[in-house]
PDB file of C-alpha atoms in Angstrom:
ATOM      1  CA  MET K 830      38.262 -73.300   3.542  1.00  0.00           C
ATOM      2  CA  ARG K 831      36.442 -75.140   0.765  1.00  0.00           C
ATOM      3  CA  TYR K 832      33.542 -77.608   0.848  1.00  0.00           C
ATOM      4  CA  ARG K 833      32.636 -80.567  -1.326  1.00  0.00           C
ATOM      5  CA  ILE K 834      29.055 -80.558  -2.565  1.00  0.00           C
ATOM      6  CA  GLY K 835      27.867 -83.062   0.066  1.00  0.00           C
ATOM      7  CA  GLU K 836      29.357 -81.032   2.915  1.00  0.00           C
ATOM      8  CA  PHE K 837      27.904 -77.819   1.526  1.00  0.00           C
ATOM      9  CA  SER K 838      24.471 -79.421   1.198  1.00  0.00           C
ATOM     10  CA  LYS K 839      24.532 -80.262   4.915  1.00  0.00           C
ATOM     11  CA  LEU K 840      25.500 -76.715   5.863  1.00  0.00           C
ATOM     12  CA  GLY K 841      22.838 -75.179   3.620  1.00  0.00           C
ATOM     13  CA  LYS K 842      20.125 -77.730   4.485  1.00  0.00           C
ATOM     14  CA  VAL K 843      19.428 -78.473   0.817  1.00  0.00           C
ATOM     15  CA  SER K 844      19.833 -81.637  -1.223  1.00  0.00           C
ATOM     16  CA  VAL K 845      22.763 -82.306  -3.527  1.00  0.00           C
ATOM     17  CA  LYS K 846      20.203 -82.563  -6.345  1.00  0.00           C
ATOM     18  CA  THR K 847      19.056 -78.994  -5.644  1.00  0.00           C
ATOM     19  CA  LEU K 848      22.629 -77.677  -5.617  1.00  0.00           C
ATOM     20  CA  ARG K 849      23.325 -79.348  -8.949  1.00  0.00           C
ATOM     21  CA  TYR K 850      20.145 -77.805 -10.341  1.00  0.00           C
ATOM     22  CA  TYR K 851      21.224 -74.335  -9.173  1.00  0.00           C
ATOM     23  CA  ASP K 852      24.615 -74.971 -10.784  1.00  0.00           C
ATOM     24  CA  GLU K 853      22.997 -75.934 -14.111  1.00  0.00           C
ATOM     25  CA  GLU K 854      20.774 -72.848 -14.001  1.00  0.00           C
ATOM     26  CA  GLY K 855      23.755 -70.607 -13.295  1.00  0.00           C
ATOM     27  CA  ILE K 856      22.553 -69.078 -10.030  1.00  0.00           C
ATOM     28  CA  LEU K 857      25.036 -70.842  -7.705  1.00  0.00           C
ATOM     29  CA  ARG K 858      28.061 -72.449  -9.326  1.00  0.00           C
ATOM     30  CA  PRO K 859      30.878 -73.938  -7.196  1.00  0.00           C
ATOM     31  CA  GLY K 860      33.327 -71.176  -6.371  1.00  0.00           C
ATOM     32  CA  TYR K 861      36.508 -73.183  -6.873  1.00  0.00           C
ATOM     33  CA  VAL K 862      37.570 -75.923  -9.295  1.00  0.00           C
ATOM     34  CA  ASP K 863      40.734 -77.894  -8.506  1.00  0.00           C
ATOM     35  CA  GLY K 864      43.016 -77.602 -11.523  1.00  0.00           C
ATOM     36  CA  PHE K 865      44.514 -81.048 -10.895  1.00  0.00           C
ATOM     37  CA  ASN K 866      41.537 -83.338 -10.292  1.00  0.00           C
ATOM     38  CA  ARG K 867      38.734 -81.008 -11.490  1.00  0.00           C
ATOM     39  CA  TYR K 868      36.873 -81.436  -8.204  1.00  0.00           C
ATOM     40  CA  ARG K 869      34.453 -78.595  -7.599  1.00  0.00           C
ATOM     41  CA  TYR K 870      34.191 -76.877  -4.243  1.00  0.00           C
ATOM     42  CA  TYR K 871      31.933 -74.301  -2.613  1.00  0.00           C
ATOM     43  CA  LEU K 872      33.335 -71.394  -0.621  1.00  0.00           C
ATOM     44  CA  PRO K 873      32.109 -70.230   2.819  1.00  0.00           C
ATOM     45  CA  GLU K 874      30.749 -66.913   1.503  1.00  0.00           C
ATOM     46  CA  GLN K 875      28.535 -68.819  -0.937  1.00  0.00           C
ATOM     47  CA  LEU K 876      26.430 -70.007   1.972  1.00  0.00           C
ATOM     48  CA  THR K 877      25.060 -66.457   2.259  1.00  0.00           C
ATOM     49  CA  THR K 878      24.157 -66.518  -1.438  1.00  0.00           C
ATOM     50  CA  LEU K 879      22.455 -69.890  -0.980  1.00  0.00           C
ATOM     51  CA  CYS K 880      20.393 -68.533   1.921  1.00  0.00           C
ATOM     52  CA  THR K 881      19.324 -65.595  -0.250  1.00  0.00           C
ATOM     53  CA  ILE K 882      18.284 -67.952  -3.057  1.00  0.00           C
ATOM     54  CA  LEU K 883      16.294 -70.139  -0.662  1.00  0.00           C
ATOM     55  CA  ARG K 884      14.551 -67.098   0.799  1.00  0.00           C
ATOM     56  CA  TYR K 885      13.565 -65.963  -2.696  1.00  0.00           C
ATOM     57  CA  ARG K 886      12.319 -69.468  -3.528  1.00  0.00           C
ATOM     58  CA  ARG K 887      10.196 -69.569  -0.371  1.00  0.00           C
ATOM     59  CA  ALA K 888       8.677 -66.267  -1.496  1.00  0.00           C
ATOM     60  CA  GLY K 889       7.673 -67.917  -4.777  1.00  0.00           C
ATOM     61  CA  LEU K 890      10.173 -66.275  -7.126  1.00  0.00           C
ATOM     62  CA  SER K 891      11.131 -68.110 -10.306  1.00  0.00           C
ATOM     63  CA  ILE K 892      14.682 -69.095 -11.219  1.00  0.00           C
ATOM     64  CA  GLU K 893      14.744 -66.406 -13.912  1.00  0.00           C
ATOM     65  CA  GLU K 894      13.632 -63.767 -11.410  1.00  0.00           C
ATOM     66  CA  ILE K 895      16.322 -64.898  -8.973  1.00  0.00           C
ATOM     67  CA  LYS K 896      18.948 -64.685 -11.720  1.00  0.00           C
ATOM     68  CA  THR K 897      17.888 -61.119 -12.374  1.00  0.00           C
ATOM     69  CA  LEU K 898      18.069 -60.178  -8.697  1.00  0.00           C
ATOM     70  CA  LEU K 899      21.458 -61.818  -8.161  1.00  0.00           C
ATOM     71  CA  SER K 900      22.818 -59.843 -11.109  1.00  0.00           C
ATOM     72  CA  GLY K 901      22.216 -56.656  -9.108  1.00  0.00           C
ATOM     73  CA  ALA K 902      18.840 -55.526 -10.450  1.00  0.00           C
ATOM     74  CA  ASP K 903      16.495 -53.403  -8.333  1.00  0.00           C
ATOM     75  CA  PRO K 904      14.482 -55.997  -6.357  1.00  0.00           C
ATOM     76  CA  LEU K 905      11.406 -53.865  -5.643  1.00  0.00           C
ATOM     77  CA  PRO K 906       9.617 -54.190  -9.033  1.00  0.00           C
ATOM     78  CA  ILE K 907      10.004 -57.979  -9.021  1.00  0.00           C
ATOM     79  CA  LEU K 908       9.024 -58.356  -5.369  1.00  0.00           C
ATOM     80  CA  ARG K 909       5.992 -56.090  -5.738  1.00  0.00           C
ATOM     81  CA  GLY K 910       4.921 -57.934  -8.884  1.00  0.00           C
ATOM     82  CA  ARG K 911       5.202 -61.281  -7.130  1.00  0.00           C
ATOM     83  CA  ARG K 912       3.228 -59.942  -4.172  1.00  0.00           C
ATOM     84  CA  ALA K 913       0.419 -58.822  -6.490  1.00  0.00           C
ATOM     85  CA  GLU K 914       0.345 -62.277  -8.097  1.00  0.00           C
ATOM     86  CA  THR K 915       0.267 -63.907  -4.668  1.00  0.00           C
ATOM     87  CA  GLU K 916      -2.642 -61.673  -3.641  1.00  0.00           C
ATOM     88  CA  SER K 917      -4.521 -62.762  -6.763  1.00  0.00           C
ATOM     89  CA  GLU K 918      -3.737 -66.415  -6.028  1.00  0.00           C
ATOM     90  CA  LYS K 919      -5.000 -65.904  -2.477  1.00  0.00           C
ATOM     91  CA  ASP K 920      -8.293 -64.514  -3.788  1.00  0.00           C
ATOM     92  CA  SER K 921      -8.612 -67.450  -6.195  1.00  0.00           C
ATOM     93  CA  ALA K 922      -7.898 -69.912  -3.384  1.00  0.00           C
ATOM     94  CA  GLU K 923     -10.553 -68.290  -1.190  1.00  0.00           C
ATOM     95  CA  ARG K 924     -13.097 -68.569  -4.022  1.00  0.00           C
ATOM     96  CA  ARG K 925     -12.213 -72.239  -4.488  1.00  0.00           C
ATOM     97  CA  MET K 926     -12.615 -72.825  -0.759  1.00  0.00           C
ATOM     98  CA  ALA K 927     -16.026 -71.148  -0.799  1.00  0.00           C
ATOM     99  CA  LEU K 928     -17.100 -73.245  -3.793  1.00  0.00           C
ATOM    100  CA  LEU K 929     -15.859 -76.440  -2.144  1.00  0.00           C
ATOM    101  CA  ASP K 930     -17.853 -75.581   0.988  1.00  0.00           C
ATOM    102  CA  LEU K 931     -20.974 -75.092  -1.134  1.00  0.00           C
ATOM    103  CA  MET K 932     -20.361 -78.375  -2.957  1.00  0.00           C
ATOM    104  CA  ILE K 933     -19.915 -80.217   0.340  1.00  0.00           C
ATOM    105  CA  GLU K 934     -23.211 -78.724   1.523  1.00  0.00           C
ATOM    106  CA  GLY K 935     -24.867 -79.636  -1.784  1.00  0.00           C
ATOM    107  CA  ASP K 936     -25.695 -75.992  -2.524  1.00  0.00           C
ATOM    108  CA  ASP K 937     -23.258 -75.172  -5.330  1.00  0.00           C
ATOM    109  CA  HIS K 938     -25.742 -74.519  -8.145  1.00  0.00           C
ATOM    110  CA  MET K 939     -27.113 -71.025  -8.630  1.00  0.00           C
ATOM    111  CA  ASP K 940     -30.863 -70.898  -9.211  1.00  0.00           C
ATOM    112  CA  TYR K 941     -31.390 -68.989 -12.457  1.00  0.00           C
ATOM    113  CA  GLU K 942     -34.743 -67.440 -13.257  1.00  0.00           C
ATOM    114  CA  ILE K 943     -35.330 -66.987 -16.979  1.00  0.00           C
ATOM    115  CA  GLU K 944     -37.176 -63.793 -17.883  1.00  0.00           C
ATOM    116  CA  VAL K 945     -38.535 -63.155 -21.370  1.00  0.00           C
ATOM    117  CA  LYS K 946     -38.279 -59.495 -22.360  1.00  0.00           C
ATOM    118  CA  THR K 947     -39.258 -57.464 -25.380  1.00  0.00           C
ATOM    119  CA  ILE K 948     -36.359 -55.152 -26.170  1.00  0.00           C
ATOM    120  CA  PRO K 949     -37.412 -52.207 -28.370  1.00  0.00           C
ATOM    121  CA  GLY K 950     -35.415 -51.220 -31.437  1.00  0.00           C
ATOM    122  CA  PHE K 951     -32.650 -48.676 -30.942  1.00  0.00           C
ATOM    123  CA  ILE K 952     -29.617 -47.026 -32.509  1.00  0.00           C
ATOM    124  CA  ALA K 953     -26.243 -47.928 -31.025  1.00  0.00           C
ATOM    125  CA  ALA K 954     -22.766 -46.518 -31.173  1.00  0.00           C
ATOM    126  CA  TYR K 955     -20.183 -49.247 -30.901  1.00  0.00           C
ATOM    127  CA  ARG K 956     -16.482 -49.850 -30.559  1.00  0.00           C
ATOM    128  CA  GLU K 957     -14.987 -52.873 -32.287  1.00  0.00           C
ATOM    129  CA  GLY K 958     -11.609 -54.178 -31.219  1.00  0.00           C
ATOM    130  CA  MET K 959      -9.614 -56.701 -29.235  1.00  0.00           C
ATOM    131  CA  ILE K 960      -8.594 -57.013 -25.587  1.00  0.00           C
ATOM    132  CA  ASP K 961      -5.731 -59.047 -24.140  1.00  0.00           C
ATOM    133  CA  ASN K 962      -7.961 -60.606 -21.471  1.00  0.00           C
ATOM    134  CA  TYR K 963     -11.266 -60.004 -19.709  1.00  0.00           C
ATOM    135  CA  SER K 964      -9.682 -57.833 -17.022  1.00  0.00           C
ATOM    136  CA  ASP K 965      -9.155 -55.212 -19.761  1.00  0.00           C
ATOM    137  CA  MET K 966     -12.902 -54.866 -20.387  1.00  0.00           C
ATOM    138  CA  ALA K 967     -13.361 -51.760 -18.223  1.00  0.00           C
ATOM    139  CA  GLY K 968     -10.517 -49.974 -20.007  1.00  0.00           C
ATOM    140  CA  PHE K 969     -11.969 -50.910 -23.396  1.00  0.00           C
ATOM    141  CA  VAL K 970     -15.333 -49.398 -22.441  1.00  0.00           C
ATOM    142  CA  MET K 971     -13.729 -46.237 -21.055  1.00  0.00           C
ATOM    143  CA  GLY K 972     -11.788 -45.932 -24.292  1.00  0.00           C
ATOM    144  CA  PHE K 973     -15.030 -46.153 -26.254  1.00  0.00           C
ATOM    145  CA  ALA K 974     -16.510 -43.234 -24.330  1.00  0.00           C
ATOM    146  CA  GLU K 975     -13.482 -41.024 -24.998  1.00  0.00           C
ATOM    147  CA  MET K 976     -13.261 -41.972 -28.700  1.00  0.00           C
ATOM    148  CA  CYS K 977     -16.960 -41.326 -29.216  1.00  0.00           C
ATOM    149  CA  ARG K 978     -16.760 -37.930 -27.523  1.00  0.00           C
ATOM    150  CA  ARG K 979     -13.855 -36.887 -29.732  1.00  0.00           C
ATOM    151  CA  SER K 980     -15.278 -38.107 -33.047  1.00  0.00           C
ATOM    152  CA  ASN K 981     -18.980 -37.384 -32.411  1.00  0.00           C
ATOM    153  CA  PRO K 982     -19.323 -34.756 -29.656  1.00  0.00           C
ATOM    154  CA  ASP K 983     -23.013 -34.166 -30.432  1.00  0.00           C
ATOM    155  CA  VAL K 984     -24.045 -37.836 -30.028  1.00  0.00           C
ATOM    156  CA  GLU K 985     -25.797 -38.454 -26.694  1.00  0.00           C
ATOM    157  CA  CYS K 986     -26.657 -41.662 -24.856  1.00  0.00           C
ATOM    158  CA  THR K 987     -30.310 -42.566 -24.350  1.00  0.00           C
ATOM    159  CA  GLU K 988     -31.880 -42.117 -20.926  1.00  0.00           C
ATOM    160  CA  ASP K 989     -32.203 -45.879 -20.331  1.00  0.00           C
ATOM    161  CA  ASP K 990     -28.425 -46.265 -20.872  1.00  0.00           C
ATOM    162  CA  TYR K 991     -28.687 -49.665 -22.571  1.00  0.00           C
ATOM    163  CA  CYS K 992     -25.275 -51.193 -23.309  1.00  0.00           C
ATOM    164  CA  PHE K 993     -23.903 -54.662 -23.960  1.00  0.00           C
ATOM    165  CA  VAL K 994     -21.026 -56.670 -25.431  1.00  0.00           C
ATOM    166  CA  THR K 995     -20.992 -59.287 -28.187  1.00  0.00           C
ATOM    167  CA  TYR K 996     -18.081 -61.529 -29.092  1.00  0.00           C
ATOM    168  CA  ALA K 997     -16.861 -62.244 -32.622  1.00  0.00           C
ATOM    169  CA  ASP K 998     -14.604 -65.243 -32.000  1.00  0.00           C
ATOM    170  CA  PRO K 999     -15.977 -68.637 -33.124  1.00  0.00           C
ATOM    171  CA  GLU K1000     -14.859 -70.199 -29.831  1.00  0.00           C
ATOM    172  CA  TYR K1001     -14.216 -69.159 -26.236  1.00  0.00           C
ATOM    173  CA  ARG K1002     -10.881 -67.417 -25.802  1.00  0.00           C
ATOM    174  CA  GLU K1003      -9.097 -66.394 -22.615  1.00  0.00           C
ATOM    175  CA  ARG K1004      -6.731 -64.011 -24.431  1.00  0.00           C
ATOM    176  CA  ASP K1005      -6.820 -61.838 -27.571  1.00  0.00           C
ATOM    177  CA  ILE K1006     -10.604 -61.542 -27.457  1.00  0.00           C
ATOM    178  CA  SER K1007     -12.448 -59.902 -30.360  1.00  0.00           C
ATOM    179  CA  LEU K1008     -15.547 -57.992 -29.313  1.00  0.00           C
ATOM    180  CA  ARG K1009     -17.957 -55.153 -29.870  1.00  0.00           C
ATOM    181  CA  TYR K1010     -19.225 -52.868 -27.142  1.00  0.00           C
ATOM    182  CA  TYR K1011     -22.602 -51.260 -27.938  1.00  0.00           C
ATOM    183  CA  GLN K1012     -24.164 -48.208 -26.293  1.00  0.00           C
ATOM    184  CA  SER K1013     -27.661 -46.995 -27.181  1.00  0.00           C
ATOM    185  CA  VAL K1014     -27.673 -43.391 -28.462  1.00  0.00           C
ATOM    186  CA  LYS K1015     -30.300 -40.851 -29.496  1.00  0.00           C
ATOM    187  CA  LYS K1016     -29.086 -40.620 -33.097  1.00  0.00           C
ATOM    188  CA  ALA K1017     -26.437 -42.088 -35.372  1.00  0.00           C
ATOM    189  CA  GLY K1018     -23.191 -40.243 -35.876  1.00  0.00           C
ATOM    190  CA  THR K1019     -20.238 -40.514 -38.233  1.00  0.00           C
ATOM    191  CA  PRO K1020     -18.108 -43.698 -38.149  1.00  0.00           C
ATOM    192  CA  ALA K1021     -14.483 -42.981 -37.241  1.00  0.00           C
ATOM    193  CA  GLY K1022     -11.720 -45.516 -36.592  1.00  0.00           C
ATOM    194  CA  GLU K1023     -12.950 -48.151 -34.138  1.00  0.00           C
ATOM    195  CA  ILE K1024     -16.242 -46.289 -33.634  1.00  0.00           C
ATOM    196  CA  GLY K1025     -19.294 -47.216 -35.708  1.00  0.00           C
ATOM    197  CA  PHE K1026     -23.078 -47.022 -35.574  1.00  0.00           C
ATOM    198  CA  LYS K1027     -25.772 -49.668 -36.049  1.00  0.00           C
ATOM    199  CA  GLU K1028     -29.559 -49.782 -35.935  1.00  0.00           C
ATOM    200  CA  PHE K1029     -31.200 -52.707 -34.140  1.00  0.00           C
ATOM    201  CA  GLY K1030     -34.784 -53.837 -34.585  1.00  0.00           C
ATOM    202  CA  PRO K1031     -36.949 -54.962 -31.665  1.00  0.00           C
ATOM    203  CA  VAL K1032     -36.302 -58.463 -30.345  1.00  0.00           C
ATOM    204  CA  THR K1033     -37.715 -60.905 -27.860  1.00  0.00           C
ATOM    205  CA  ALA K1034     -34.950 -62.054 -25.538  1.00  0.00           C
ATOM    206  CA  ALA K1035     -34.561 -64.771 -22.938  1.00  0.00           C
ATOM    207  CA  CYS K1036     -32.642 -63.115 -20.103  1.00  0.00           C
ATOM    208  CA  VAL K1037     -30.947 -64.290 -16.948  1.00  0.00           C
ATOM    209  CA  LYS K1038     -28.931 -62.469 -14.293  1.00  0.00           C
ATOM    210  CA  HIS K1039     -25.671 -63.927 -12.992  1.00  0.00           C
ATOM    211  CA  ARG K1040     -24.115 -62.705  -9.773  1.00  0.00           C
ATOM    212  CA  GLY K1041     -20.466 -63.515  -9.214  1.00  0.00           C
ATOM    213  CA  PRO K1042     -17.184 -63.894 -11.123  1.00  0.00           C
ATOM    214  CA  TYR K1043     -17.218 -64.004 -14.901  1.00  0.00           C
ATOM    215  CA  ASP K1044     -15.733 -67.507 -14.922  1.00  0.00           C
ATOM    216  CA  GLY K1045     -19.151 -68.746 -13.762  1.00  0.00           C
ATOM    217  CA  LEU K1046     -21.079 -67.225 -16.681  1.00  0.00           C
ATOM    218  CA  GLY K1047     -21.108 -70.589 -18.442  1.00  0.00           C
ATOM    219  CA  GLU K1048     -23.728 -71.795 -15.956  1.00  0.00           C
ATOM    220  CA  ALA K1049     -25.993 -68.874 -16.865  1.00  0.00           C
ATOM    221  CA  TYR K1050     -25.576 -69.673 -20.566  1.00  0.00           C
ATOM    222  CA  ALA K1051     -26.390 -73.330 -19.861  1.00  0.00           C
ATOM    223  CA  ALA K1052     -29.571 -72.334 -17.996  1.00  0.00           C
ATOM    224  CA  ILE K1053     -30.809 -70.277 -20.971  1.00  0.00           C
ATOM    225  CA  MET K1054     -29.924 -73.048 -23.434  1.00  0.00           C
ATOM    226  CA  ARG K1055     -31.903 -75.591 -21.384  1.00  0.00           C
ATOM    227  CA  TRP K1056     -34.869 -73.244 -21.251  1.00  0.00           C
ATOM    228  CA  MET K1057     -34.723 -72.648 -25.009  1.00  0.00           C
ATOM    229  CA  SER K1058     -34.599 -76.383 -25.710  1.00  0.00           C
ATOM    230  CA  GLU K1059     -37.543 -77.053 -23.402  1.00  0.00           C
ATOM    231  CA  ASN K1060     -39.591 -74.248 -24.981  1.00  0.00           C
ATOM    232  CA  GLY K1061     -38.793 -74.791 -28.663  1.00  0.00           C
ATOM    233  CA  MET K1062     -36.769 -71.606 -29.098  1.00  0.00           C
ATOM    234  CA  GLU K1063     -33.596 -70.809 -31.036  1.00  0.00           C
ATOM    235  CA  LEU K1064     -31.019 -68.039 -31.007  1.00  0.00           C
ATOM    236  CA  VAL K1065     -31.608 -65.482 -33.787  1.00  0.00           C
ATOM    237  CA  GLU K1066     -28.829 -62.979 -32.979  1.00  0.00           C
ATOM    238  CA  PRO K1067     -25.552 -63.181 -31.034  1.00  0.00           C
ATOM    239  CA  PRO K1068     -25.981 -63.285 -27.240  1.00  0.00           C
ATOM    240  CA  ARG K1069     -25.602 -59.977 -25.425  1.00  0.00           C
ATOM    241  CA  GLU K1070     -23.717 -59.565 -22.156  1.00  0.00           C
ATOM    242  CA  CYS K1071     -24.864 -56.562 -20.116  1.00  0.00           C
ATOM    243  CA  TYR K1072     -22.407 -55.706 -17.351  1.00  0.00           C
ATOM    244  CA  MET K1073     -24.550 -54.107 -14.660  1.00  0.00           C
ATOM    245  CA  ASP K1074     -22.059 -54.194 -11.765  1.00  0.00           C
ATOM    246  CA  GLY K1075     -18.336 -54.894 -12.099  1.00  0.00           C
ATOM    247  CA  CYS K1076     -14.830 -53.800 -11.151  1.00  0.00           C
ATOM    248  CA  TRP K1077     -15.738 -50.135 -11.761  1.00  0.00           C
ATOM    249  CA  ASN K1078     -18.188 -50.035  -8.829  1.00  0.00           C
ATOM    250  CA  LYS K1079     -17.701 -53.228  -6.773  1.00  0.00           C
ATOM    251  CA  GLY K1080     -14.771 -54.315  -4.651  1.00  0.00           C
ATOM    252  CA  SER K1081     -15.328 -58.067  -4.909  1.00  0.00           C
ATOM    253  CA  GLU K1082     -15.972 -60.359  -7.879  1.00  0.00           C
ATOM    254  CA  ASP K1083     -18.699 -62.010  -5.807  1.00  0.00           C
ATOM    255  CA  GLU K1084     -20.688 -58.758  -6.165  1.00  0.00           C
ATOM    256  CA  TYR K1085     -20.465 -58.546  -9.971  1.00  0.00           C
ATOM    257  CA  LEU K1086     -23.863 -58.609 -11.712  1.00  0.00           C
ATOM    258  CA  THR K1087     -24.193 -59.550 -15.378  1.00  0.00           C
ATOM    259  CA  GLU K1088     -27.352 -60.026 -17.431  1.00  0.00           C
ATOM    260  CA  ILE K1089     -27.171 -62.449 -20.355  1.00  0.00           C
ATOM    261  CA  GLN K1090     -29.676 -61.746 -23.143  1.00  0.00           C
ATOM    262  CA  PHE K1091     -30.440 -64.283 -25.893  1.00  0.00           C
ATOM    263  CA  PRO K1092     -32.499 -62.830 -28.773  1.00  0.00           C
ATOM    264  CA  ILE K1093     -34.847 -65.716 -29.582  1.00  0.00           C
ATOM    265  CA  GLY K1094     -37.424 -66.935 -32.064  1.00  0.00           C
ATOM    266  CA  LYS K1095     -39.444 -70.117 -32.575  1.00  0.00           C
ATOM    267  CA  ALA K1096     -37.299 -73.039 -33.715  1.00  0.00           C
TER     268      ALA K1096
END
């Protein structure tokens, strides 16, 4: 038994347009072509393949992923990867819902308190490099610690454990981010590879704490910039981001705590 495309679309509960799309993409081509009139027909067993494709599509798999699975590849890596992406999308959707609720209630702006601090001079060990995206920050910092131990085993961190990140890119980037991670140490060591040392003088800094995901840090920056404008101040060194709580010790992005420090001087 063979079915024309319209008949097959009724059996499979999909549109003719969808079947033609699957044909073009090579995941479900008609199983029989009449040699006389070139009419194309689907075969009964192809209905099972169509059901499999539709199930994969409902699960959010791409056409390319479905092609791979239909070719006989192990499905588990693709399915587990898609589940992880869906979990991330779920978390993002929940954050959007929470933000929308706050906006509806008129309570969506975080109240930032600007604190002016005097930060004493110090010596810092640093790692300079690039990360693919901000989720790689923790690994970059852990890598710094291991590199520093190997190249300078006698260099010790200061008791106050002051550390921060600065960014070298001239604009905001979501990927391929150039940065330096600084850690205050008791004495300078020997530069080696990505590890270097730098001495900082004392600075006065306008500081603000931001609690929540990193994609909201722009509001903290805006709060400091407003304060600086109102108080006749200007930035004299690159801003410092101090990650106080993050993925290494908190289970939710809502619990992350970051302090932004702007070294300032009179404009």
